[in-house]
Tab-separated table of C-alpha atoms and ligand atoms in Angstrom:
chain	number	residue	atom	x	y	z
J	438	UNK	CA	32.711	76.407	38.277
J	439	UNK	CA	33.553	74.283	41.488
J	440	UNK	CA	34.836	70.733	40.679
J	441	UNK	CA	32.287	68.161	41.194
J	442	UNK	CA	29.295	70.251	40.791
J	443	UNK	CA	26.813	70.202	37.897
J	444	UNK	CA	27.025	73.131	35.501
J	445	UNK	CA	24.552	75.889	36.960
J	446	UNK	CA	20.869	75.053	36.473
J	447	UNK	CA	21.766	71.580	35.051
J	448	UNK	CA	19.083	69.142	35.459
J	449	UNK	CA	21.714	66.492	35.654
J	450	UNK	CA	21.806	64.349	39.005
J	451	UNK	CA	24.127	66.320	41.600
J	452	UNK	CA	25.241	65.276	44.870
J	453	UNK	CA	22.632	66.094	47.706
J	454	UNK	CA	23.680	69.459	48.776
J	455	UNK	CA	24.179	70.062	52.580
J	456	UNK	CA	23.550	73.626	52.701
J	457	UNK	CA	20.861	75.190	50.611
J	458	UNK	CA	19.733	78.884	50.164
J	459	UNK	CA	16.009	79.202	49.779
J	460	UNK	CA	14.271	82.274	48.248
J	461	UNK	CA	10.428	82.674	48.679
J	462	UNK	CA	8.412	85.740	46.841
J	463	UNK	CA	5.307	84.127	46.008
J	464	UNK	CA	3.234	86.707	47.574
J	465	UNK	CA	4.003	89.630	49.923
J	466	UNK	CA	6.864	88.432	52.053
J	467	UNK	CA	10.406	88.459	50.568
J	468	UNK	CA	12.217	85.825	52.414
J	469	UNK	CA	15.618	83.891	52.047
J	470	UNK	CA	16.870	81.147	54.493
J	471	UNK	CA	19.780	78.967	54.867
J	472	UNK	CA	18.815	75.295	55.898
J	473	UNK	CA	21.415	72.618	56.485
J	474	UNK	CA	20.512	68.953	55.652
J	475	UNK	CA	16.732	69.704	55.198
J	476	UNK	CA	16.150	70.185	59.002
J	477	UNK	CA	18.458	72.728	60.561
J	478	UNK	CA	17.445	76.304	60.003
J	479	UNK	CA	20.709	78.352	60.048
J	480	UNK	CA	19.008	81.612	59.283
J	481	UNK	CA	15.353	82.788	58.090
J	482	UNK	CA	15.100	86.455	57.016
J	483	UNK	CA	11.962	87.883	55.903
J	484	UNK	CA	11.148	91.462	54.657
J	485	UNK	CA	7.312	91.986	55.423
J	486	UNK	CA	5.490	94.182	52.970
J	487	UNK	CA	2.390	94.618	55.263
J	488	UNK	CA	2.928	98.196	55.742
J	489	UNK	CA	3.173	98.842	51.891
J	490	UNK	CA	-0.245	96.922	51.260
J	491	UNK	CA	-2.052	98.000	54.463
J	492	UNK	CA	-3.401	101.260	52.978
J	493	UNK	CA	-4.958	99.108	50.317
J	494	UNK	CA	-6.496	96.557	52.850
J	495	UNK	CA	-4.897	93.733	50.713
J	496	UNK	CA	-1.990	92.696	48.522
J	497	UNK	CA	-1.531	94.793	45.455
J	498	UNK	CA	0.398	92.572	43.078
J	499	UNK	CA	2.409	95.106	41.280
J	500	UNK	CA	3.604	96.667	44.524
J	501	UNK	CA	4.431	93.066	45.780
J	502	UNK	CA	6.727	92.617	42.586
J	503	UNK	CA	8.514	96.144	43.057
J	504	UNK	CA	9.100	95.371	46.686
J	505	UNK	CA	10.531	92.179	45.923
J	506	UNK	CA	12.994	93.788	43.598
J	507	UNK	CA	14.043	96.112	46.295
J	508	UNK	CA	14.257	93.669	49.152
J	509	UNK	CA	15.919	90.678	47.534
J	510	UNK	CA	19.499	91.808	47.619
J	511	UNK	CA	19.617	92.773	51.464
J	512	UNK	CA	17.486	89.741	52.550
J	513	UNK	CA	19.719	87.309	50.867
J	514	UNK	CA	22.732	89.218	52.099
J	515	UNK	CA	21.150	89.149	55.704
J	516	UNK	CA	20.333	85.426	55.493
J	517	UNK	CA	23.823	84.477	54.541
J	518	UNK	CA	25.359	86.804	57.266
J	519	UNK	CA	23.048	85.401	59.941
J	520	UNK	CA	23.923	81.818	58.975
J	521	UNK	CA	27.674	82.494	58.709
J	522	UNK	CA	27.887	80.825	55.465
J	523	UNK	CA	29.794	82.388	52.384
J	524	UNK	CA	28.128	81.459	48.929
J	525	UNK	CA	31.069	79.306	48.215
J	526	UNK	CA	29.869	77.014	50.869
J	527	UNK	CA	26.294	76.582	49.565
J	528	UNK	CA	25.426	73.485	47.654
J	529	UNK	CA	22.310	74.805	45.857
J	530	UNK	CA	19.788	77.582	45.287
J	531	UNK	CA	16.123	76.895	45.603
J	532	UNK	CA	13.248	79.071	44.491
J	533	UNK	CA	9.542	79.088	44.858
J	534	UNK	CA	8.264	78.763	41.274
J	535	UNK	CA	4.516	78.167	41.816
J	536	UNK	CA	1.827	79.142	42.710
J	537	UNK	CA	1.610	82.695	43.482
J	538	UNK	CA	1.417	86.214	42.083
J	539	UNK	CA	3.137	85.987	38.660
J	540	UNK	CA	5.008	89.316	38.930
J	541	UNK	CA	6.280	88.270	42.505
J	542	UNK	CA	7.376	84.703	41.099
J	543	UNK	CA	9.117	86.274	38.341
J	544	UNK	CA	11.286	88.468	40.323
J	545	UNK	CA	12.221	85.705	42.785
J	546	UNK	CA	12.843	83.093	40.170
J	547	UNK	CA	14.881	85.465	38.031
J	548	UNK	CA	17.017	86.475	40.978
J	549	UNK	CA	17.476	82.745	41.897
J	550	UNK	CA	18.565	81.906	38.527
J	551	UNK	CA	21.120	84.601	38.348
J	552	UNK	CA	22.620	83.583	41.800
J	553	UNK	CA	22.801	80.009	40.603
J	554	UNK	CA	24.504	80.960	37.461
J	555	UNK	CA	26.866	83.507	39.144
J	556	UNK	CA	27.842	81.196	41.958
J	557	UNK	CA	28.031	78.008	39.966
J	558	UNK	CA	25.304	76.186	41.984
J	559	UNK	CA	22.586	74.006	40.899
J	560	UNK	CA	18.851	75.318	40.932
J	561	UNK	CA	15.896	73.602	42.559
J	562	UNK	CA	12.270	74.692	41.844
J	563	UNK	CA	9.923	74.283	44.745
J	564	UNK	CA	6.092	74.344	44.745
J	565	UNK	CA	4.886	76.707	47.768
J	566	UNK	CA	2.091	74.540	48.939
J	567	UNK	CA	4.322	71.423	49.120
J	568	UNK	CA	6.906	73.496	51.025
J	569	UNK	CA	4.257	74.319	53.581
J	570	UNK	CA	3.320	70.557	53.742
J	571	UNK	CA	6.906	69.664	54.290
J	572	UNK	CA	7.806	72.384	56.723
J	573	UNK	CA	7.023	70.150	59.719
J	574	UNK	CA	10.534	68.435	59.003
J	575	UNK	CA	12.313	71.735	60.130
J	576	UNK	CA	11.022	70.892	63.766
J	577	UNK	CA	11.615	68.189	66.147
J	578	UNK	CA	8.759	66.125	64.991
J	579	UNK	CA	9.370	63.407	62.569
J	580	UNK	CA	6.312	62.468	60.997
J	581	UNK	CA	6.194	59.229	58.985
J	582	UNK	CA	4.609	58.782	55.729
J	583	UNK	CA	2.166	58.668	54.618
J	584	UNK	CA	0.531	61.482	56.389
J	585	UNK	CA	-2.417	63.846	55.639
J	586	UNK	CA	-1.393	67.545	55.290
J	587	UNK	CA	-3.908	70.535	55.291
J	588	UNK	CA	-2.342	73.549	53.804
J	589	UNK	CA	-4.373	76.414	54.883
J	590	UNK	CA	-3.322	79.771	53.999
J	591	UNK	CA	-4.340	83.143	52.387
J	592	UNK	CA	-4.471	81.667	48.823
J	593	UNK	CA	-5.169	77.931	49.446
J	594	UNK	CA	-6.990	75.518	51.625
J	595	UNK	CA	-5.924	72.092	50.395
J	596	UNK	CA	-5.745	68.536	51.784
J	597	UNK	CA	-2.852	66.458	50.556
J	598	UNK	CA	-1.982	62.959	51.030
J	599	UNK	CA	1.735	62.945	51.366
J	600	UNK	CA	3.140	59.526	50.487
J	601	UNK	CA	6.660	60.922	50.287
J	602	UNK	CA	8.344	64.240	49.922
J	603	UNK	CA	8.008	63.959	46.271
J	604	UNK	CA	4.329	62.396	46.231
J	605	UNK	CA	1.651	64.793	47.307
J	606	UNK	CA	-1.731	64.059	45.942
J	607	UNK	CA	-4.616	66.550	46.362
J	608	UNK	CA	-7.540	64.990	48.139
J	609	UNK	CA	-9.776	68.080	48.394
J	610	UNK	CA	-9.479	72.061	48.091
J	611	UNK	CA	-11.461	75.115	48.556
J	612	UNK	CA	-14.256	75.552	45.694
J	613	UNK	CA	-14.281	79.271	46.371
J	614	UNK	CA	-12.472	81.542	49.054
J	615	UNK	CA	-9.401	80.166	50.874
J	616	UNK	CA	-9.900	80.216	54.670
J	617	UNK	CA	-7.206	83.020	55.186
J	618	UNK	CA	-8.967	84.933	52.381
J	619	UNK	CA	-12.372	84.814	54.203
J	620	UNK	CA	-10.738	85.819	57.487
J	621	UNK	CA	-9.050	88.751	56.000
J	622	UNK	CA	-12.157	89.815	53.926
J	623	UNK	CA	-14.386	89.670	56.932
J	624	UNK	CA	-11.672	91.335	59.073
J	625	UNK	CA	-11.589	94.236	56.621
J	626	UNK	CA	-15.249	94.603	56.520
J	627	UNK	CA	-15.466	94.690	60.276
J	628	UNK	CA	-12.719	97.249	60.393
J	629	UNK	CA	-10.365	95.121	62.072
J	630	UNK	CA	-7.449	96.078	59.809
J	631	UNK	CA	-5.029	94.071	57.601
J	632	UNK	CA	-3.959	91.237	57.725
J	633	UNK	CA	-7.098	90.124	59.218
J	634	UNK	CA	-6.024	86.605	60.487
J	635	UNK	CA	-4.144	87.609	63.492
J	636	UNK	CA	-6.814	90.372	64.383
J	637	UNK	CA	-9.463	87.624	64.258
J	638	UNK	CA	-7.411	85.252	66.309
J	639	UNK	CA	-6.956	87.802	69.319
J	640	UNK	CA	-10.405	89.304	69.107
J	641	UNK	CA	-12.126	85.824	68.657
J	642	UNK	CA	-10.444	84.621	72.007
J	643	UNK	CA	-12.338	87.016	74.025
J	644	UNK	CA	-15.873	86.403	72.455
J	645	UNK	CA	-18.549	83.663	72.863
J	646	UNK	CA	-18.015	81.251	70.018
J	647	UNK	CA	-21.329	79.851	70.505
J	648	UNK	CA	-23.350	83.111	70.202
J	649	UNK	CA	-24.200	82.838	66.619
J	650	UNK	CA	-24.317	79.576	64.783
J	651	UNK	CA	-23.047	80.227	61.276
J	652	UNK	CA	-22.816	77.662	58.365
J	653	UNK	CA	-20.142	75.063	58.350
J	654	UNK	CA	-19.557	74.990	54.540
J	655	UNK	CA	-19.476	71.551	52.900
J	656	UNK	CA	-19.184	69.739	56.262
J	657	UNK	CA	-22.284	67.370	55.343
J	658	UNK	CA	-20.859	66.884	51.851
J	659	UNK	CA	-19.425	63.611	50.847
J	660	UNK	CA	-16.600	65.401	49.104
J	661	UNK	CA	-13.388	66.586	50.890
J	662	UNK	CA	-13.772	70.119	49.497
J	663	UNK	CA	-14.179	73.193	51.452
J	664	UNK	CA	-16.371	76.354	50.906
J	665	UNK	CA	-16.125	79.479	52.702
J	666	UNK	CA	-17.951	82.114	50.700
J	667	UNK	CA	-21.427	81.364	52.099
J	668	UNK	CA	-20.131	81.830	55.656
J	669	UNK	CA	-18.695	85.262	54.452
J	670	UNK	CA	-22.065	86.309	53.410
J	671	UNK	CA	-23.823	84.992	56.496
J	672	UNK	CA	-21.374	86.894	58.566
J	673	UNK	CA	-21.853	90.150	56.655
J	674	UNK	CA	-25.524	89.739	56.634
J	675	UNK	CA	-25.557	89.127	60.378
J	676	UNK	CA	-23.381	92.200	60.944
J	677	UNK	CA	-25.432	94.427	58.822
J	678	UNK	CA	-28.737	93.347	60.533
J	679	UNK	CA	-31.665	94.910	58.620
J	680	UNK	CA	-29.181	97.282	56.813
J	681	UNK	CA	-28.633	96.086	53.272
J	682	UNK	CA	-25.119	96.026	51.474
J	683	UNK	CA	-24.833	99.279	49.469
J	684	UNK	CA	-22.262	98.600	46.653
J	685	UNK	CA	-19.329	96.406	46.932
J	686	UNK	CA	-18.473	94.596	50.104
J	687	UNK	CA	-14.929	96.297	50.000
J	688	UNK	CA	-16.646	99.739	50.083
J	689	UNK	CA	-18.780	99.337	53.088
J	690	UNK	CA	-18.525	101.466	56.297
J	691	UNK	CA	-17.816	98.941	59.297
J	692	UNK	CA	-21.184	97.977	60.853
J	693	UNK	CA	-22.075	99.803	64.059
J	694	UNK	CA	-21.763	97.023	66.465
J	695	UNK	CA	-21.015	97.302	70.240
J	696	UNK	CA	-17.663	95.834	71.634
J	697	UNK	CA	-19.297	92.828	72.857
J	698	UNK	CA	-21.513	92.082	69.678
J	699	UNK	CA	-18.177	92.344	67.632
J	700	UNK	CA	-16.314	90.038	69.898
J	701	UNK	CA	-19.043	87.485	69.876
J	702	UNK	CA	-19.700	87.789	66.080
J	703	UNK	CA	-15.922	87.147	65.407
J	704	UNK	CA	-15.491	84.289	67.832
J	705	UNK	CA	-18.629	82.678	66.159
J	706	UNK	CA	-17.287	83.360	62.732
J	707	UNK	CA	-13.838	82.100	63.457
J	708	UNK	CA	-15.339	78.860	65.239
J	709	UNK	CA	-17.224	78.053	61.990
J	710	UNK	CA	-14.051	78.357	60.009
J	711	UNK	CA	-12.265	76.241	62.405
J	712	UNK	CA	-14.871	73.605	62.653
J	713	UNK	CA	-15.135	73.344	58.594
J	714	UNK	CA	-11.274	72.754	58.548
J	715	UNK	CA	-11.326	70.156	61.594
J	716	UNK	CA	-14.558	68.381	60.402
J	717	UNK	CA	-13.169	67.703	57.006
J	718	UNK	CA	-9.584	67.012	57.779
J	719	UNK	CA	-10.633	64.469	60.426
J	720	UNK	CA	-13.029	62.996	57.955
J	721	UNK	CA	-10.325	62.642	55.305
J	722	UNK	CA	-7.831	61.141	57.727
J	723	UNK	CA	-10.601	58.378	58.649
J	724	UNK	CA	-11.501	57.891	55.013
J	725	UNK	CA	-7.892	57.425	53.786
J	726	UNK	CA	-6.657	55.613	56.940
J	727	UNK	CA	-4.043	58.119	57.864
J	728	UNK	CA	-3.004	58.329	61.367
J	729	UNK	CA	-0.882	61.424	61.183
J	730	UNK	CA	-2.263	64.925	60.346
J	731	UNK	CA	0.185	67.845	59.658
J	732	UNK	CA	-1.454	71.326	59.581
J	733	UNK	CA	0.462	74.077	57.913
J	734	UNK	CA	0.180	77.429	56.192
J	735	UNK	CA	-0.578	80.932	57.671
J	736	UNK	CA	-3.877	80.085	59.188
J	737	UNK	CA	-2.195	77.230	61.006
J	738	UNK	CA	-0.803	79.951	63.286
J	739	UNK	CA	-4.406	80.409	64.647
J	740	UNK	CA	-4.786	79.659	68.382
J	741	UNK	CA	-8.145	78.232	68.130
J	742	UNK	CA	-7.483	75.967	65.054
J	743	UNK	CA	-4.314	74.714	66.820
J	744	UNK	CA	-6.204	73.930	69.916
J	745	UNK	CA	-9.263	72.372	68.289
J	746	UNK	CA	-7.471	70.267	65.661
J	747	UNK	CA	-5.277	68.831	68.395
J	748	UNK	CA	-7.943	67.939	70.869
J	749	UNK	CA	-10.361	66.441	68.278
J	750	UNK	CA	-7.553	64.794	66.554
J	751	UNK	CA	-6.309	63.369	69.688
J	752	UNK	CA	-9.849	62.127	70.718
J	753	UNK	CA	-10.031	60.462	67.207
J	754	UNK	CA	-6.558	58.559	67.932
J	755	UNK	CA	-4.595	60.820	65.611
J	756	UNK	CA	-1.087	62.333	65.846
J	757	UNK	CA	-1.714	66.121	65.027
J	758	UNK	CA	1.362	68.037	64.210
J	759	UNK	CA	1.929	71.820	63.457
J	760	UNK	CA	5.137	73.553	62.525
J	761	UNK	CA	6.299	76.459	64.819
J	762	UNK	CA	3.936	79.538	64.136
J	763	UNK	CA	6.962	81.249	62.444
J	764	UNK	CA	7.226	78.254	60.018
J	765	UNK	CA	3.408	78.301	59.419
J	766	UNK	CA	3.194	81.761	57.653
J	767	UNK	CA	5.335	82.475	54.619
J	768	UNK	CA	9.160	81.907	54.959
J	769	UNK	CA	12.079	80.770	52.945
J	770	UNK	CA	13.339	77.939	55.433
J	771	UNK	CA	10.458	75.845	54.227
J	772	UNK	CA	11.698	76.361	50.456
J	773	UNK	CA	15.192	75.377	51.317
J	774	UNK	CA	13.892	72.378	53.499
J	775	UNK	CA	11.735	71.098	50.654
J	776	UNK	CA	14.419	71.590	48.053
J	777	UNK	CA	16.692	69.339	50.068
J	778	UNK	CA	14.209	66.322	49.775
J	779	UNK	CA	13.746	67.361	45.928
J	780	UNK	CA	17.560	67.146	45.537
J	781	UNK	CA	17.686	63.637	47.322
J	782	UNK	CA	15.053	62.602	44.533
J	783	UNK	CA	17.380	64.023	41.931
J	784	UNK	CA	15.091	66.732	41.064
J	785	UNK	CA	17.043	69.797	39.833
J	786	UNK	CA	15.847	72.420	37.599
J	787	UNK	CA	17.320	74.060	34.483
J	788	UNK	CA	17.947	77.752	33.831
J	789	UNK	CA	14.736	77.425	31.527
J	790	UNK	CA	12.779	77.168	34.701
J	791	UNK	CA	9.530	79.130	34.212
J	792	UNK	CA	7.188	80.319	37.200
J	793	UNK	CA	3.540	79.587	37.049
J	794	UNK	CA	0.886	81.494	38.914
J	795	UNK	CA	-1.369	78.398	39.124
J	796	UNK	CA	-0.595	75.080	40.865
J	797	UNK	CA	1.529	72.889	38.557
J	798	UNK	CA	0.000	69.390	38.419
J	799	UNK	CA	3.163	67.369	38.583
J	800	UNK	CA	4.475	66.213	41.804
J	801	UNK	CA	6.602	69.026	43.555
C	2021	KG4	O1	0.821	81.032	54.274
C	2021	KG4	P1	0.718	82.686	54.286
C	2021	KG4	O2	1.749	83.412	55.133
C	2021	KG4	O3	0.666	83.288	53.023
C	2021	KG4	C1	0.069	82.479	51.731
C	2021	KG4	O4	0.523	81.756	51.344
C	2021	KG4	O5	-1.185	82.884	51.492
C	2021	KG4	O6	-0.893	82.716	54.668
C	2021	KG4	C2	-1.477	84.051	55.051
C	2021	KG4	C3	-2.745	84.005	55.930
C	2021	KG4	C4	-3.478	85.224	55.716
C	2021	KG4	O7	-4.761	85.170	55.229
C	2021	KG4	C5	-3.388	85.795	57.295
C	2021	KG4	O8	-4.623	86.346	57.757
C	2021	KG4	C6	-3.507	84.369	57.855
C	2021	KG4	O9	-2.492	83.621	57.065
C	2021	KG4	N1	-3.006	84.226	59.236
C	2021	KG4	C7	-3.868	83.905	60.247
C	2021	KG4	C8	-2.851	84.096	61.517
C	2021	KG4	N2	-1.735	84.490	61.116
C	2021	KG4	C9	-1.819	84.386	59.657
C	2021	KG4	N3	-4.864	83.473	60.435
C	2021	KG4	C10	-5.424	83.276	61.581
C	2021	KG4	N4	-4.927	83.404	62.663
C	2021	KG4	C11	-3.547	83.573	62.740
C	2021	KG4	N5	-2.929	83.807	63.970
C	2022	ZN	ZN1	1.949	80.376	52.027
């Protein structure tokens, strides 16, 4: 073991590591990255599993776990090589420990533990959603705390009040489907392929967002929660017209719509998702007197969401910030970046670290 370092996986306070290797395997991307000082991304390698899951129209948990097992060694090697960093130069290994697919998390955390043990490095466990909310620090923007963070992804739609990198409190979240999940499900139903978010983004830009007025979830409710399942049903019913669903939504044939009907339907659907997200987020900022809003997670790559949140936020006197698109969708740079903040706060994990499929309630 290198002198001056804590024993591998020890929870004892260690010096703040300059170079951290991050590992992300919570869903269907196997990712590894090296980040310096919590800000500078030296490398970010991602092995996408999209082609493996495409035939099923969604992520198959067992396939995800097996693919992580295949991909982790080459992805970590590639991250170190691209960064020009040898294992001996690293200061810590960081892994996503929650929330996510259990099999996928088990593969990533076990691998991270083995590396920490083998290389004599401290281990840091990172919450995937907190990492999304802190990914903004990997860019040029330097948001001041406290800020409001909307994390909007395939699995979550959550508003956090971020008082510090170690203190993120949930203000609201979806009561049913996540925004990305509803984009993916509707895209699949319309025959737009997998993953649906980017397809909706592209097609929605060509249609009329005012063609159909869809419901805006809980926009009028006093809570800061979201709801998207009613919108999903409304879009499906609209697409089917007088036809009725025959069996499960997933088993439907794409509805017979003309090109322009499809474009308008998609644009109107996207607009309803975006309005729900923008409306509740700006209300949360007002109610909690927060002047900076950070929007991240895969759906934060959406063109219309970026445009509308920025425009309406500016009009309300807010500073609205987005990570670069590549740092919105799943990546390991955000894991290594968040880990640096945790290390500064003395938060190291032991080799007894256990992943959790659900959101752990303790801060970070
Ligand atoms: O954060 P992420 O990569 O993985 C999770 O943590 O879930 O988010 C994935 C989600 C998927 O639902 C995907 O369709 C959506 O982000 N997404 C988008 C766009 N790019 C990815 N949604 C809308 N517009 C996009 N450009
Ligand atoms: Zn994510």
